[in-house]
PDB file of C-alpha atoms in Angstrom:
ATOM      1  CA  UNK Y  17       0.335  -0.468  -0.242  1.00  0.00           C
ATOM      2  CA  UNK Y  18       0.950   3.844  -0.711  1.00  0.00           C
ATOM      3  CA  UNK Y  19       1.388   6.242   1.851  1.00  0.00           C
ATOM      4  CA  UNK Y  20       3.278   8.990   2.873  1.00  0.00           C
ATOM      5  CA  UNK Y  21       5.594   6.721   5.150  1.00  0.00           C
ATOM      6  CA  UNK Y  22       6.171   4.542   2.532  1.00  0.00           C
ATOM      7  CA  UNK Y  23       7.207   7.183  -0.500  1.00  0.00           C
ATOM      8  CA  UNK Y  24       9.609   8.875   1.639  1.00  0.00           C
ATOM      9  CA  UNK Y  25      11.307   6.043   2.417  1.00  0.00           C
ATOM     10  CA  UNK Y  26      11.774   5.040  -1.278  1.00  0.00           C
ATOM     11  CA  UNK Y  27      13.450   8.029  -1.247  1.00  0.00           C
ATOM     12  CA  UNK Y  28      14.954   7.102   1.507  1.00  0.00           C
ATOM     13  CA  UNK Y  29      16.683   3.874   0.887  1.00  0.00           C
ATOM     14  CA  UNK Y  30      17.803   5.350  -2.691  1.00  0.00           C
ATOM     15  CA  UNK Y  31      21.007   7.002  -3.297  1.00  0.00           C
ATOM     16  CA  UNK Y  32      20.068   8.691  -6.496  1.00  0.00           C
ATOM     17  CA  UNK Y  33      16.997   9.859  -4.769  1.00  0.00           C
ATOM     18  CA  UNK Y  34      17.786  11.015  -1.800  1.00  0.00           C
ATOM     19  CA  UNK Y  35      20.815  13.108  -2.947  1.00  0.00           C
ATOM     20  CA  UNK Y  36      17.984  14.788  -5.097  1.00  0.00           C
ATOM     21  CA  UNK Y  37      15.487  15.459  -1.863  1.00  0.00           C
ATOM     22  CA  UNK Y  38      18.315  17.060  -0.004  1.00  0.00           C
ATOM     23  CA  UNK Y  39      19.345  18.615  -2.839  1.00  0.00           C
ATOM     24  CA  UNK Y  40      16.303  20.710  -4.098  1.00  0.00           C
ATOM     25  CA  UNK Y  41      15.842  21.363   0.003  1.00  0.00           C
ATOM     26  CA  UNK Y  42      19.107  22.703   0.727  1.00  0.00           C
ATOM     27  CA  UNK Y  43      19.008  25.192  -2.278  1.00  0.00           C
ATOM     28  CA  UNK Y  44      15.654  26.263  -0.681  1.00  0.00           C
ATOM     29  CA  UNK Y  45      16.982  26.819   2.151  1.00  0.00           C
ATOM     30  CA  UNK Y  46      20.167  28.644   1.202  1.00  0.00           C
ATOM     31  CA  UNK Y  47      18.068  30.525  -1.161  1.00  0.00           C
ATOM     32  CA  UNK Y  48      15.701  31.818   1.764  1.00  0.00           C
ATOM     33  CA  UNK Y  49      18.207  32.496   3.748  1.00  0.00           C
ATOM     34  CA  UNK Y  50      19.842  34.807   1.267  1.00  0.00           C
ATOM     35  CA  UNK Y  51      17.132  36.586   0.612  1.00  0.00           C
ATOM     36  CA  UNK Y  52      16.401  37.524   4.640  1.00  0.00           C
ATOM     37  CA  UNK Y  53      20.010  38.531   4.624  1.00  0.00           C
ATOM     38  CA  UNK Y  54      19.428  40.968   2.045  1.00  0.00           C
ATOM     39  CA  UNK Y  55      16.281  41.890   3.435  1.00  0.00           C
ATOM     40  CA  UNK Y  56      17.897  42.479   6.682  1.00  0.00           C
ATOM     41  CA  UNK Y  57      20.383  44.816   5.496  1.00  0.00           C
ATOM     42  CA  UNK Y  58      17.571  46.856   4.059  1.00  0.00           C
ATOM     43  CA  UNK Y  59      15.532  47.274   6.806  1.00  0.00           C
ATOM     44  CA  UNK Y  60      15.388  50.319   8.788  1.00  0.00           C
ATOM     45  CA  UNK Y  61      12.706  48.864  11.174  1.00  0.00           C
ATOM     46  CA  UNK Y  62      14.771  48.324  14.619  1.00  0.00           C
ATOM     47  CA  UNK Y  63      12.174  45.846  16.007  1.00  0.00           C
ATOM     48  CA  UNK Y  64      11.837  43.642  12.536  1.00  0.00           C
ATOM     49  CA  UNK Y  65      15.737  43.651  11.443  1.00  0.00           C
ATOM     50  CA  UNK Y  66      16.971  41.151  13.907  1.00  0.00           C
ATOM     51  CA  UNK Y  67      13.914  39.061  13.511  1.00  0.00           C
ATOM     52  CA  UNK Y  68      14.273  38.518   9.899  1.00  0.00           C
ATOM     53  CA  UNK Y  69      18.398  38.144  10.528  1.00  0.00           C
ATOM     54  CA  UNK Y  70      17.303  35.562  12.994  1.00  0.00           C
ATOM     55  CA  UNK Y  71      15.227  33.908  10.190  1.00  0.00           C
ATOM     56  CA  UNK Y  72      17.771  33.989   7.805  1.00  0.00           C
ATOM     57  CA  UNK Y  73      20.355  32.626  10.199  1.00  0.00           C
ATOM     58  CA  UNK Y  74      17.323  29.461  10.707  1.00  0.00           C
ATOM     59  CA  UNK Y  75      17.588  28.902   6.650  1.00  0.00           C
ATOM     60  CA  UNK Y  76      20.756  28.813   6.773  1.00  0.00           C
ATOM     61  CA  UNK Y  77      21.280  26.957   9.338  1.00  0.00           C
ATOM     62  CA  UNK Y  78      19.008  24.156   7.704  1.00  0.00           C
ATOM     63  CA  UNK Y  79      20.687  24.430   4.924  1.00  0.00           C
ATOM     64  CA  UNK Y  80      23.396  22.675   5.962  1.00  0.00           C
ATOM     65  CA  UNK Y  81      21.531  20.648   8.102  1.00  0.00           C
ATOM     66  CA  UNK Y  82      20.525  18.588   4.396  1.00  0.00           C
ATOM     67  CA  UNK Y  83      24.412  19.511   3.108  1.00  0.00           C
ATOM     68  CA  UNK Y  84      25.759  17.885   6.101  1.00  0.00           C
ATOM     69  CA  UNK Y  85      23.108  14.574   6.142  1.00  0.00           C
ATOM     70  CA  UNK Y  86      24.007  13.937   2.520  1.00  0.00           C
ATOM     71  CA  UNK Y  87      27.552  14.045   3.398  1.00  0.00           C
ATOM     72  CA  UNK Y  88      26.438  11.579   6.542  1.00  0.00           C
ATOM     73  CA  UNK Y  89      25.990   8.649   3.311  1.00  0.00           C
ATOM     74  CA  UNK Y  90      29.395   9.833   1.456  1.00  0.00           C
ATOM     75  CA  UNK Y  91      27.495  11.837  -1.033  1.00  0.00           C
ATOM     76  CA  UNK Y  92      27.501  15.563  -3.004  1.00  0.00           C
ATOM     77  CA  UNK Y  93      24.689  18.387  -3.658  1.00  0.00           C
ATOM     78  CA  UNK Y  94      23.655  17.621  -6.883  1.00  0.00           C
ATOM     79  CA  UNK Y  95      22.465  20.446  -9.552  1.00  0.00           C
ATOM     80  CA  UNK Y  96      18.377  20.313  -9.452  1.00  0.00           C
ATOM     81  CA  UNK Y  97      16.738  20.233 -12.522  1.00  0.00           C
ATOM     82  CA  UNK Y  98      15.488  24.514 -13.108  1.00  0.00           C
ATOM     83  CA  UNK Y  99      11.199  23.491 -12.824  1.00  0.00           C
ATOM     84  CA  UNK Y 100      11.962  22.144  -9.101  1.00  0.00           C
ATOM     85  CA  UNK Y 101      13.240  25.512  -8.485  1.00  0.00           C
ATOM     86  CA  UNK Y 102      10.309  26.798  -6.276  1.00  0.00           C
ATOM     87  CA  UNK Y 103      11.883  29.981  -5.253  1.00  0.00           C
ATOM     88  CA  UNK Y 104      12.626  30.868  -8.559  1.00  0.00           C
ATOM     89  CA  UNK Y 105       9.526  29.945 -10.183  1.00  0.00           C
ATOM     90  CA  UNK Y 106       7.776  32.172  -7.560  1.00  0.00           C
ATOM     91  CA  UNK Y 107      10.417  34.724  -8.092  1.00  0.00           C
ATOM     92  CA  UNK Y 108       9.416  34.792 -12.271  1.00  0.00           C
ATOM     93  CA  UNK Y 109       5.663  35.091 -11.320  1.00  0.00           C
ATOM     94  CA  UNK Y 110       6.568  37.968  -9.759  1.00  0.00           C
ATOM     95  CA  UNK Y 111       5.889  36.894  -5.933  1.00  0.00           C
ATOM     96  CA  UNK Y 112       7.788  38.569  -3.012  1.00  0.00           C
ATOM     97  CA  UNK Y 113      10.401  40.679  -4.041  1.00  0.00           C
ATOM     98  CA  UNK Y 114      12.880  40.435  -6.792  1.00  0.00           C
ATOM     99  CA  UNK Y 115      16.987  39.636  -7.336  1.00  0.00           C
ATOM    100  CA  UNK Y 116      17.330  43.215  -8.884  1.00  0.00           C
ATOM    101  CA  UNK Y 117      15.958  45.272  -5.467  1.00  0.00           C
ATOM    102  CA  UNK Y 118      17.712  42.611  -2.792  1.00  0.00           C
ATOM    103  CA  UNK Y 119      20.621  43.855  -4.143  1.00  0.00           C
ATOM    104  CA  UNK Y 120      19.762  47.093  -4.447  1.00  0.00           C
ATOM    105  CA  UNK Y 121      20.975  49.401  -1.764  1.00  0.00           C
ATOM    106  CA  UNK Y 122      17.568  51.615  -1.295  1.00  0.00           C
ATOM    107  CA  UNK Y 123      15.648  50.877   2.155  1.00  0.00           C
ATOM    108  CA  UNK Y 124      12.290  48.847   1.764  1.00  0.00           C
ATOM    109  CA  UNK Y 125       9.563  50.545   2.223  1.00  0.00           C
ATOM    110  CA  UNK Y 126       6.099  49.653   4.458  1.00  0.00           C
ATOM    111  CA  UNK Y 127       4.707  48.058   1.663  1.00  0.00           C
ATOM    112  CA  UNK Y 128       7.477  46.187   0.059  1.00  0.00           C
ATOM    113  CA  UNK Y 129       8.131  44.960   4.308  1.00  0.00           C
ATOM    114  CA  UNK Y 130       4.820  43.675   3.680  1.00  0.00           C
ATOM    115  CA  UNK Y 131       5.294  41.690   0.374  1.00  0.00           C
ATOM    116  CA  UNK Y 132       8.575  40.543   2.190  1.00  0.00           C
ATOM    117  CA  UNK Y 133       5.993  39.230   5.038  1.00  0.00           C
ATOM    118  CA  UNK Y 134       2.938  38.191   2.970  1.00  0.00           C
ATOM    119  CA  UNK Y 135       5.361  36.390   1.151  1.00  0.00           C
ATOM    120  CA  UNK Y 136       6.832  34.633   3.692  1.00  0.00           C
ATOM    121  CA  UNK Y 137       3.301  34.096   5.760  1.00  0.00           C
ATOM    122  CA  UNK Y 138       2.603  31.970   2.606  1.00  0.00           C
ATOM    123  CA  UNK Y 139       5.485  30.047   1.987  1.00  0.00           C
ATOM    124  CA  UNK Y 140       5.868  29.164   5.678  1.00  0.00           C
ATOM    125  CA  UNK Y 141       2.896  28.300   6.026  1.00  0.00           C
ATOM    126  CA  UNK Y 142       3.431  25.031   3.259  1.00  0.00           C
ATOM    127  CA  UNK Y 143       7.033  24.874   4.974  1.00  0.00           C
ATOM    128  CA  UNK Y 144       5.755  24.003   8.693  1.00  0.00           C
ATOM    129  CA  UNK Y 145       3.264  22.050   7.276  1.00  0.00           C
ATOM    130  CA  UNK Y 146       5.461  20.142   4.923  1.00  0.00           C
ATOM    131  CA  UNK Y 147       8.240  19.937   7.702  1.00  0.00           C
ATOM    132  CA  UNK Y 148       5.237  17.806   9.920  1.00  0.00           C
ATOM    133  CA  UNK Y 149       4.847  15.371   7.671  1.00  0.00           C
ATOM    134  CA  UNK Y 150       8.331  14.546   6.709  1.00  0.00           C
ATOM    135  CA  UNK Y 151       8.842  14.597  10.754  1.00  0.00           C
ATOM    136  CA  UNK Y 152       5.881  12.044  11.002  1.00  0.00           C
ATOM    137  CA  UNK Y 153       7.278  10.085   7.789  1.00  0.00           C
ATOM    138  CA  UNK Y 154      11.215  10.012   9.687  1.00  0.00           C
ATOM    139  CA  UNK Y 155      10.282   9.469  13.253  1.00  0.00           C
ATOM    140  CA  UNK Y 156      12.414   6.927  14.519  1.00  0.00           C
ATOM    141  CA  UNK Y 157      15.286   6.600  11.639  1.00  0.00           C
ATOM    142  CA  UNK Y 158      18.506   7.511  13.111  1.00  0.00           C
ATOM    143  CA  UNK Y 159      19.995  10.043  10.037  1.00  0.00           C
ATOM    144  CA  UNK Y 160      16.761  12.367   9.943  1.00  0.00           C
ATOM    145  CA  UNK Y 161      14.376  12.621  12.823  1.00  0.00           C
ATOM    146  CA  UNK Y 162      15.885  14.607  15.074  1.00  0.00           C
ATOM    147  CA  UNK Y 163      17.211  16.687  11.443  1.00  0.00           C
ATOM    148  CA  UNK Y 164      13.685  17.040  10.505  1.00  0.00           C
ATOM    149  CA  UNK Y 165      12.426  17.761  14.181  1.00  0.00           C
ATOM    150  CA  UNK Y 166      14.566  20.259  14.677  1.00  0.00           C
ATOM    151  CA  UNK Y 167      13.813  22.770  11.462  1.00  0.00           C
ATOM    152  CA  UNK Y 168      10.105  21.557  11.704  1.00  0.00           C
ATOM    153  CA  UNK Y 169      10.296  23.684  14.453  1.00  0.00           C
ATOM    154  CA  UNK Y 170      11.464  26.207  13.077  1.00  0.00           C
ATOM    155  CA  UNK Y 171       9.484  26.219  10.715  1.00  0.00           C
ATOM    156  CA  UNK Y 172       6.724  26.814  13.011  1.00  0.00           C
ATOM    157  CA  UNK Y 173       8.441  30.157  14.709  1.00  0.00           C
ATOM    158  CA  UNK Y 174       8.891  31.778  11.460  1.00  0.00           C
ATOM    159  CA  UNK Y 175       5.333  31.354  10.711  1.00  0.00           C
ATOM    160  CA  UNK Y 176       4.086  32.651  14.319  1.00  0.00           C
ATOM    161  CA  UNK Y 177       6.725  35.022  13.716  1.00  0.00           C
ATOM    162  CA  UNK Y 178       4.893  35.907  10.096  1.00  0.00           C
ATOM    163  CA  UNK Y 179       1.825  36.170  12.208  1.00  0.00           C
ATOM    164  CA  UNK Y 180       2.344  38.775  14.481  1.00  0.00           C
ATOM    165  CA  UNK Y 181       4.117  40.796  12.431  1.00  0.00           C
ATOM    166  CA  UNK Y 182       1.671  41.123   9.930  1.00  0.00           C
ATOM    167  CA  UNK Y 183      -0.714  42.058  12.476  1.00  0.00           C
ATOM    168  CA  UNK Y 184       1.637  45.173  13.363  1.00  0.00           C
ATOM    169  CA  UNK Y 185       1.481  46.326  10.558  1.00  0.00           C
ATOM    170  CA  UNK Y 186      -2.446  45.596  10.548  1.00  0.00           C
ATOM    171  CA  UNK Y 187      -2.879  47.579  13.088  1.00  0.00           C
ATOM    172  CA  UNK Y 188      -1.023  50.549  11.862  1.00  0.00           C
ATOM    173  CA  UNK Y 189      -3.384  50.654   9.425  1.00  0.00           C
ATOM    174  CA  UNK Y 190      -2.498  48.285   6.356  1.00  0.00           C
ATOM    175  CA  UNK Y 191      -4.641  46.496   6.562  1.00  0.00           C
ATOM    176  CA  UNK Y 192      -6.449  45.723   3.320  1.00  0.00           C
ATOM    177  CA  UNK Y 193      -2.751  46.191   1.259  1.00  0.00           C
ATOM    178  CA  UNK Y 194      -1.856  42.919   3.726  1.00  0.00           C
ATOM    179  CA  UNK Y 195      -5.093  41.120   2.994  1.00  0.00           C
ATOM    180  CA  UNK Y 196      -4.258  41.787  -1.063  1.00  0.00           C
ATOM    181  CA  UNK Y 197      -0.938  41.159  -1.330  1.00  0.00           C
ATOM    182  CA  UNK Y 198      -1.747  37.613   1.061  1.00  0.00           C
ATOM    183  CA  UNK Y 199      -4.260  36.143  -1.634  1.00  0.00           C
ATOM    184  CA  UNK Y 200      -2.297  37.702  -4.963  1.00  0.00           C
ATOM    185  CA  UNK Y 201       0.692  35.314  -3.422  1.00  0.00           C
ATOM    186  CA  UNK Y 202      -1.094  32.932  -2.321  1.00  0.00           C
ATOM    187  CA  UNK Y 203      -2.515  32.374  -5.902  1.00  0.00           C
ATOM    188  CA  UNK Y 204       0.383  32.361  -7.321  1.00  0.00           C
ATOM    189  CA  UNK Y 205       1.927  29.891  -4.764  1.00  0.00           C
ATOM    190  CA  UNK Y 206      -0.567  27.318  -5.185  1.00  0.00           C
ATOM    191  CA  UNK Y 207       0.363  26.738  -9.395  1.00  0.00           C
ATOM    192  CA  UNK Y 208       3.786  26.770  -7.900  1.00  0.00           C
ATOM    193  CA  UNK Y 209       3.623  23.690  -5.518  1.00  0.00           C
ATOM    194  CA  UNK Y 210       1.081  22.013  -8.098  1.00  0.00           C
ATOM    195  CA  UNK Y 211       4.033  22.337 -10.841  1.00  0.00           C
ATOM    196  CA  UNK Y 212       7.049  22.083  -8.392  1.00  0.00           C
ATOM    197  CA  UNK Y 213       6.025  18.462  -7.171  1.00  0.00           C
ATOM    198  CA  UNK Y 214       5.280  17.604 -10.550  1.00  0.00           C
ATOM    199  CA  UNK Y 215       8.405  18.067 -11.585  1.00  0.00           C
ATOM    200  CA  UNK Y 216       9.988  16.352  -7.986  1.00  0.00           C
ATOM    201  CA  UNK Y 217       7.484  13.570  -8.522  1.00  0.00           C
ATOM    202  CA  UNK Y 218       8.490  13.128 -12.430  1.00  0.00           C
ATOM    203  CA  UNK Y 219      12.166  13.570 -11.407  1.00  0.00           C
ATOM    204  CA  UNK Y 220      11.649  10.766  -8.243  1.00  0.00           C
ATOM    205  CA  UNK Y 221       9.580   8.594 -10.439  1.00  0.00           C
ATOM    206  CA  UNK Y 222      12.791   8.294 -13.235  1.00  0.00           C
ATOM    207  CA  UNK Y 223      14.942   7.138 -10.543  1.00  0.00           C
ATOM    208  CA  UNK Y 224      13.359   5.039  -9.047  1.00  0.00           C
ATOM    209  CA  UNK Y 225      11.265   3.228 -11.203  1.00  0.00           C
ATOM    210  CA  UNK Y 226       7.808   3.871 -10.806  1.00  0.00           C
ATOM    211  CA  UNK Y 227       5.440   1.594 -12.682  1.00  0.00           C
ATOM    212  CA  UNK Y 228       3.209   3.262 -14.915  1.00  0.00           C
ATOM    213  CA  UNK Y 229      -0.226   3.327 -11.929  1.00  0.00           C
ATOM    214  CA  UNK Y 230       2.245   4.577  -9.091  1.00  0.00           C
ATOM    215  CA  UNK Y 231       3.019   8.128 -10.942  1.00  0.00           C
ATOM    216  CA  UNK Y 232      -0.867   8.406 -11.943  1.00  0.00           C
ATOM    217  CA  UNK Y 233      -2.401   7.821  -8.779  1.00  0.00           C
ATOM    218  CA  UNK Y 234       0.868  10.605  -7.290  1.00  0.00           C
ATOM    219  CA  UNK Y 235       0.003  12.960 -10.107  1.00  0.00           C
ATOM    220  CA  UNK Y 236      -3.520  13.166  -9.021  1.00  0.00           C
ATOM    221  CA  UNK Y 237      -2.359  13.154  -5.066  1.00  0.00           C
ATOM    222  CA  UNK Y 238      -0.180  16.172  -6.365  1.00  0.00           C
ATOM    223  CA  UNK Y 239      -3.879  17.824  -8.379  1.00  0.00           C
ATOM    224  CA  UNK Y 240      -5.880  16.520  -5.374  1.00  0.00           C
ATOM    225  CA  UNK Y 241      -4.441  19.079  -3.029  1.00  0.00           C
ATOM    226  CA  UNK Y 242      -4.043  22.145  -6.178  1.00  0.00           C
ATOM    227  CA  UNK Y 243      -7.546  22.048  -6.330  1.00  0.00           C
ATOM    228  CA  UNK Y 244      -7.978  21.729  -2.401  1.00  0.00           C
ATOM    229  CA  UNK Y 245      -5.679  24.778  -2.359  1.00  0.00           C
ATOM    230  CA  UNK Y 246      -7.462  26.523  -5.205  1.00  0.00           C
ATOM    231  CA  UNK Y 247     -11.412  25.988  -4.235  1.00  0.00           C
ATOM    232  CA  UNK Y 248     -11.052  26.176  -0.538  1.00  0.00           C
ATOM    233  CA  UNK Y 249      -7.529  25.564   1.443  1.00  0.00           C
ATOM    234  CA  UNK Y 250      -6.081  28.926   0.430  1.00  0.00           C
ATOM    235  CA  UNK Y 251      -7.986  30.586   3.224  1.00  0.00           C
ATOM    236  CA  UNK Y 252      -5.081  29.006   5.895  1.00  0.00           C
ATOM    237  CA  UNK Y 253      -2.603  30.838   3.713  1.00  0.00           C
ATOM    238  CA  UNK Y 254      -4.049  34.046   4.121  1.00  0.00           C
ATOM    239  CA  UNK Y 255      -5.825  34.186   7.921  1.00  0.00           C
ATOM    240  CA  UNK Y 256      -3.949  36.089  10.479  1.00  0.00           C
ATOM    241  CA  UNK Y 257      -4.111  35.407  14.198  1.00  0.00           C
ATOM    242  CA  UNK Y 258      -2.188  36.367  17.217  1.00  0.00           C
ATOM    243  CA  UNK Y 259      -0.138  32.688  17.085  1.00  0.00           C
ATOM    244  CA  UNK Y 260       0.337  31.037  21.273  1.00  0.00           C
ATOM    245  CA  UNK Y 261       3.951  31.698  20.442  1.00  0.00           C
ATOM    246  CA  UNK Y 262       4.828  35.500  20.713  1.00  0.00           C
ATOM    247  CA  UNK Y 263       8.295  37.246  20.042  1.00  0.00           C
ATOM    248  CA  UNK Y 264       8.455  33.967  18.812  1.00  0.00           C
ATOM    249  CA  UNK Y 265      12.070  35.480  16.925  1.00  0.00           C
ATOM    250  CA  UNK Y 266      13.349  37.878  19.345  1.00  0.00           C
TER     251      UNK Y 266
END
């Protein structure tokens, strides 16, 4: 029977599949780290800047963890197919702050800070959910259990921080713009998550030699989640509530 746990166990058991899995994850975390480092430099808000810096440091740490997991198996990172590059594909749709903006020297405006936080709020929702799934799938695994739980806890903190900071800005009168930005970013993220999911499944299917019925089943699962997110699930990505854990990155 095909289950999430059995799927991730297949990936873990095969060197090439595991290499691709960890390389995709490490690349995304490193990119997130770089973006947060640049945003820290461009943020004049003395309350927000240290939290953005902490966010970036966590992302860099996660990138190192995935790289170390590879090296523990005697493997190195590989170049990932461009169609699996979640961060790059989001930027190509105009989601978040562009590389050109992040490499400029001008301080970020309030609206650009909102764009950054809204982008993080949506993508950290996805990351939090995915890491909880991975922590559950690899529970008890001697190599991955502790690492997945650590990263999962960090992603939950990042999501809490985004909620709190966006609510702080909403209280200053930015509520309508925040809502509009969150909804726009969520729509783009949902499409991108579908496309990346299909690309990753295709690449893993070639490596692992999945039979046609398994590939069709997994493809149906990706489209099923996409339809759920389009019709209903997007709401969880755009609502804001004060987190139980306050000042998670303070």
